[in-house]
Amino acid sequence: MSEAYKKFLIPPPKIAPSILSADFRKLGEEVKKVEKAGADMIHFDIMDGHFVPNISFGPMVVKALRSEVSIPFLVHLMVEDPERILEQTIDAGADIVLFHIEASPHSWRILESIKKRGVKAGIALNPATPLSTIKYILHELDMVLLMTVSPGFGGQKFIPRMFSKISDLRRLLTVNKLMLDVAIDGGVTLENVEEIMEAGANVIVAGTGIFCQADIEEATMKLKKIANEKYVRIISSQV
């Protein structure tokens, strides 16, 4: 049992299918399927081709899907100068906006801008970025997302060293008496999700593990079932 769980009750698990791996020819249909299967939120990766090598889509895709489902939209800005599209993203229907600590020297200002709009705010960190970079803004955050693969491409394998980073983050939150969502993004499978949660994460972003499976509803339900059962075991062990 990880030290984080022994000392601090983390939020319940949330499954966040990432549409980057979805079939864009029938995107509306696929997000409805994962919502029906019990997904807790939809994850959007907005990429600009500069901060990361790939270009994905912009806020208009968020807006187009907003009327299709009712679950929260988690929008991950993988862009340089996130302030440039912040208002568009919120206006499109984002419920939670994440931006990279590496992308701007003005993190505090961006967090304030997001929260003034009544939207939840979070920070994302690349695999090699130390947790010390967010030490002084932890109390302003609703979520911290850790990239567990090199950002910009789907279908990669989970970087094993990230297990200790997840644990270190949950420990840091515990010390500061903060019960934040810890999200991980990249390389999630049915085989490693329990270990990911054991390390201290509770928001599971999954792309190919859901949308590239033969039955995306079944894949969503399986992942959610494993996460929920693991959470119950963790909580029970604390009693």
Short mmCIF file of C-alpha atoms in Angstrom, two decimals:
data_model
loop_
_atom_site.label_atom_id
_atom_site.label_comp_id
_atom_site.label_asym_id
_atom_site.label_seq_id
_atom_site.Cartn_x
_atom_site.Cartn_y
_atom_site.Cartn_z
CA MET A 1 0.00 0.00 0.00
CA SER A 2 1.46 3.34 -1.00
CA GLU A 3 2.24 5.93 1.67
CA ALA A 4 -0.09 8.41 -0.05
CA TYR A 5 -3.13 6.21 0.53
CA LYS A 6 -2.23 5.40 4.12
CA LYS A 7 -2.16 9.06 5.09
CA PHE A 8 -4.67 10.77 2.84
CA LEU A 9 -8.04 9.96 1.32
CA ILE A 10 -7.90 10.75 -2.38
CA PRO A 11 -10.92 11.56 -4.56
CA PRO A 12 -12.81 8.69 -6.20
CA PRO A 13 -11.61 7.47 -9.61
CA LYS A 14 -12.74 9.18 -12.78
CA ILE A 15 -12.44 7.75 -16.29
CA ALA A 16 -11.70 10.31 -19.01
CA PRO A 17 -11.71 8.92 -22.56
CA SER A 18 -9.43 10.97 -24.82
CA ILE A 19 -10.99 11.77 -28.19
CA LEU A 20 -7.55 12.08 -29.81
CA SER A 21 -7.84 8.35 -30.47
CA ALA A 22 -11.50 8.41 -31.54
CA ASP A 23 -12.87 8.01 -35.06
CA PHE A 24 -13.51 11.60 -36.13
CA ARG A 25 -15.92 10.45 -38.83
CA LYS A 26 -18.38 9.54 -36.08
CA LEU A 27 -17.10 11.56 -33.13
CA GLY A 28 -20.51 12.52 -31.76
CA GLU A 29 -21.63 8.90 -31.79
CA GLU A 30 -18.49 7.70 -30.01
CA VAL A 31 -18.60 10.25 -27.18
CA LYS A 32 -22.24 9.31 -26.60
CA LYS A 33 -21.19 5.67 -26.30
CA VAL A 34 -18.53 6.33 -23.66
CA GLU A 35 -20.93 8.54 -21.71
CA LYS A 36 -23.52 5.76 -21.77
CA ALA A 37 -20.85 3.30 -20.59
CA GLY A 38 -20.10 5.40 -17.52
CA ALA A 39 -17.25 7.72 -18.51
CA ASP A 40 -16.92 10.56 -16.01
CA MET A 41 -15.58 13.20 -18.41
CA ILE A 42 -14.32 13.64 -21.97
CA HIS A 43 -10.67 14.57 -22.48
CA PHE A 44 -9.60 16.91 -25.30
CA ASP A 45 -5.96 17.40 -26.36
CA ILE A 46 -5.64 20.71 -28.21
CA MET A 47 -2.23 20.67 -29.96
CA ASP A 48 -0.70 23.53 -31.93
CA GLY A 49 2.22 21.85 -33.71
CA HIS A 50 4.69 24.01 -31.76
CA PHE A 51 4.57 23.02 -28.11
CA VAL A 52 4.19 19.44 -29.34
CA PRO A 53 4.99 18.16 -32.86
CA ASN A 54 1.43 17.30 -33.84
CA ILE A 55 -1.59 19.44 -34.67
CA SER A 56 -4.90 18.06 -33.43
CA PHE A 57 -7.93 20.37 -33.33
CA GLY A 58 -9.11 23.61 -31.78
CA PRO A 59 -11.91 24.82 -29.50
CA MET A 60 -14.48 24.40 -32.28
CA VAL A 61 -14.42 20.63 -31.72
CA VAL A 62 -15.14 21.20 -28.03
CA LYS A 63 -18.05 23.43 -29.02
CA ALA A 64 -19.38 20.95 -31.58
CA LEU A 65 -19.55 18.15 -29.01
CA ARG A 66 -20.89 20.20 -26.12
CA SER A 67 -24.51 19.55 -27.08
CA GLU A 68 -23.91 15.82 -27.63
CA VAL A 69 -23.17 14.80 -24.02
CA SER A 70 -23.66 16.23 -20.54
CA ILE A 71 -20.55 14.97 -18.71
CA PRO A 72 -17.73 17.45 -18.00
CA PHE A 73 -15.19 18.40 -20.65
CA LEU A 74 -11.54 18.28 -19.57
CA VAL A 75 -9.55 20.37 -22.06
CA HIS A 76 -5.77 19.93 -22.10
CA LEU A 77 -4.02 22.83 -23.85
CA MET A 78 -0.82 21.43 -25.33
CA VAL A 79 0.06 24.77 -26.89
CA GLU A 80 2.53 27.61 -26.69
CA ASP A 81 1.02 30.77 -25.21
CA PRO A 82 -2.14 29.16 -23.76
CA GLU A 83 -3.59 32.60 -22.96
CA ARG A 84 -4.12 33.11 -26.67
CA ILE A 85 -6.94 30.54 -26.89
CA LEU A 86 -8.10 30.53 -23.28
CA GLU A 87 -11.30 32.52 -23.78
CA GLN A 88 -12.23 30.54 -26.90
CA THR A 89 -11.75 27.29 -25.02
CA ILE A 90 -13.93 28.34 -22.10
CA ASP A 91 -16.59 29.79 -24.39
CA ALA A 92 -16.65 26.48 -26.29
CA GLY A 93 -17.82 24.65 -23.19
CA ALA A 94 -14.76 23.50 -21.22
CA ASP A 95 -15.48 22.59 -17.60
CA ILE A 96 -11.84 22.07 -16.64
CA VAL A 97 -8.90 23.72 -18.41
CA LEU A 98 -5.36 22.41 -18.08
CA PHE A 99 -2.27 24.13 -19.46
CA HIS A 100 1.40 23.18 -19.30
CA ILE A 101 3.67 24.71 -16.71
CA GLU A 102 6.39 24.62 -19.40
CA ALA A 103 4.33 26.71 -21.82
CA SER A 104 4.15 30.03 -19.99
CA PRO A 105 6.00 32.01 -17.31
CA HIS A 106 2.65 33.47 -16.23
CA SER A 107 0.99 30.45 -14.61
CA TRP A 108 -0.55 32.42 -11.75
CA ARG A 109 -2.17 34.91 -14.11
CA ILE A 110 -3.56 32.17 -16.33
CA LEU A 111 -5.00 30.29 -13.36
CA GLU A 112 -6.71 33.47 -12.16
CA SER A 113 -8.14 34.08 -15.64
CA ILE A 114 -9.61 30.58 -15.78
CA LYS A 115 -11.14 30.73 -12.31
CA LYS A 116 -12.67 34.16 -12.91
CA ARG A 117 -14.78 32.50 -15.60
CA GLY A 118 -16.11 29.95 -13.12
CA VAL A 119 -14.17 27.08 -14.67
CA LYS A 120 -11.90 24.63 -12.85
CA ALA A 121 -8.18 25.04 -13.49
CA GLY A 122 -5.24 22.68 -13.57
CA ILE A 123 -1.62 22.29 -14.55
CA ALA A 124 -0.01 19.64 -16.76
CA LEU A 125 3.62 18.53 -16.50
CA ASN A 126 5.77 16.74 -19.07
CA PRO A 127 7.57 13.57 -17.89
CA ALA A 128 10.93 15.27 -17.21
CA THR A 129 9.48 18.37 -15.51
CA PRO A 130 10.07 18.32 -11.74
CA LEU A 131 7.23 18.70 -9.27
CA SER A 132 9.05 21.63 -7.69
CA THR A 133 7.80 23.82 -10.56
CA ILE A 134 4.27 23.78 -9.13
CA LYS A 135 5.10 23.96 -5.43
CA TYR A 136 3.93 27.56 -5.00
CA ILE A 137 0.71 27.28 -7.00
CA LEU A 138 -0.66 24.02 -5.60
CA HIS A 139 -3.34 25.79 -3.57
CA GLU A 140 -4.72 27.42 -6.73
CA LEU A 141 -5.26 24.14 -8.56
CA ASP A 142 -8.20 21.79 -8.98
CA MET A 143 -6.18 19.16 -10.83
CA VAL A 144 -2.63 18.21 -11.71
CA LEU A 145 -2.07 16.13 -14.84
CA LEU A 146 1.13 14.17 -15.28
CA MET A 147 2.15 13.15 -18.77
CA THR A 148 3.26 9.54 -18.54
CA VAL A 149 4.44 9.38 -22.16
CA SER A 150 6.26 11.87 -24.37
CA PRO A 151 3.54 14.42 -25.27
CA GLY A 152 2.10 14.81 -28.73
CA PHE A 153 1.41 11.26 -29.90
CA GLY A 154 -1.16 8.63 -29.01
CA GLY A 155 -0.57 4.92 -28.54
CA GLN A 156 2.71 5.13 -26.59
CA LYS A 157 3.79 2.91 -23.70
CA PHE A 158 3.65 4.15 -20.11
CA ILE A 159 7.05 5.35 -18.83
CA PRO A 160 7.75 3.14 -15.76
CA ARG A 161 9.60 5.87 -13.84
CA MET A 162 6.38 7.87 -13.74
CA PHE A 163 4.97 5.60 -11.02
CA SER A 164 7.33 7.20 -8.52
CA LYS A 165 6.47 10.67 -9.81
CA ILE A 166 2.77 10.01 -9.23
CA SER A 167 3.53 8.86 -5.68
CA ASP A 168 5.73 11.88 -5.05
CA LEU A 169 2.96 14.19 -6.23
CA ARG A 170 0.32 12.58 -4.02
CA ARG A 171 2.74 12.79 -1.10
CA LEU A 172 3.33 16.50 -1.81
CA LEU A 173 -0.42 17.10 -1.83
CA THR A 174 -0.78 15.18 1.42
CA VAL A 175 1.85 17.34 3.12
CA ASN A 176 -0.06 20.42 1.98
CA LYS A 177 -3.40 18.92 3.09
CA LEU A 178 -4.80 19.13 -0.44
CA MET A 179 -7.30 16.68 -1.91
CA LEU A 180 -6.80 17.40 -5.60
CA ASP A 181 -7.49 15.24 -8.61
CA VAL A 182 -4.30 13.69 -9.95
CA ALA A 183 -4.67 12.80 -13.62
CA ILE A 184 -2.35 10.69 -15.70
CA ASP A 185 -2.24 10.85 -19.48
CA GLY A 186 -0.54 8.25 -21.63
CA GLY A 187 -0.06 4.51 -21.85
CA VAL A 188 -3.03 3.41 -19.73
CA THR A 189 -4.06 -0.22 -20.14
CA LEU A 190 -6.31 -2.63 -18.27
CA GLU A 191 -3.11 -4.26 -17.03
CA ASN A 192 -1.49 -1.19 -15.44
CA VAL A 193 -4.43 0.89 -14.21
CA GLU A 194 -4.39 -0.69 -10.74
CA GLU A 195 -0.70 0.11 -10.27
CA ILE A 196 -1.33 3.65 -11.52
CA MET A 197 -4.04 4.11 -8.89
CA GLU A 198 -1.90 2.47 -6.23
CA ALA A 199 0.73 5.13 -6.93
CA GLY A 200 -1.82 7.88 -6.20
CA ALA A 201 -3.62 8.86 -9.41
CA ASN A 202 -7.41 9.00 -9.57
CA VAL A 203 -8.22 10.53 -12.99
CA ILE A 204 -7.46 8.02 -15.72
CA VAL A 205 -7.12 9.47 -19.22
CA ALA A 206 -7.32 6.72 -21.82
CA GLY A 207 -7.28 7.06 -25.60
CA THR A 208 -6.29 3.95 -27.53
CA GLY A 209 -7.24 1.83 -24.51
CA ILE A 210 -10.86 2.82 -25.16
CA PHE A 211 -11.44 4.21 -28.65
CA CYS A 212 -9.19 1.74 -30.48
CA GLN A 213 -10.87 -1.31 -28.98
CA ALA A 214 -13.43 -3.43 -30.81
CA ASP A 215 -16.19 -2.35 -28.42
CA ILE A 216 -15.58 1.09 -26.92
CA GLU A 217 -18.50 0.81 -24.49
CA GLU A 218 -17.21 -2.47 -23.13
CA ALA A 219 -13.67 -1.07 -22.90
CA THR A 220 -14.95 1.93 -20.93
CA MET A 221 -16.98 -0.24 -18.58
CA LYS A 222 -14.06 -2.62 -17.97
CA LEU A 223 -11.66 0.22 -17.16
CA LYS A 224 -14.21 1.85 -14.86
CA LYS A 225 -14.94 -1.45 -13.10
CA ILE A 226 -11.26 -2.13 -12.45
CA ALA A 227 -10.69 1.42 -11.19
CA ASN A 228 -13.72 1.38 -8.90
CA GLU A 229 -12.87 -2.03 -7.45
CA LYS A 230 -9.28 -0.96 -6.83
CA TYR A 231 -10.49 2.19 -5.09
CA VAL A 232 -12.78 0.18 -2.80
CA ARG A 233 -9.87 -2.09 -1.83
CA ILE A 234 -7.66 0.92 -1.12
CA ILE A 235 -10.28 2.59 1.07
CA SER A 236 -11.14 -0.67 2.85
CA SER A 237 -7.49 -1.21 3.74
CA GLN A 238 -7.47 2.11 5.60
CA VAL A 239 -10.24 1.11 8.01
#
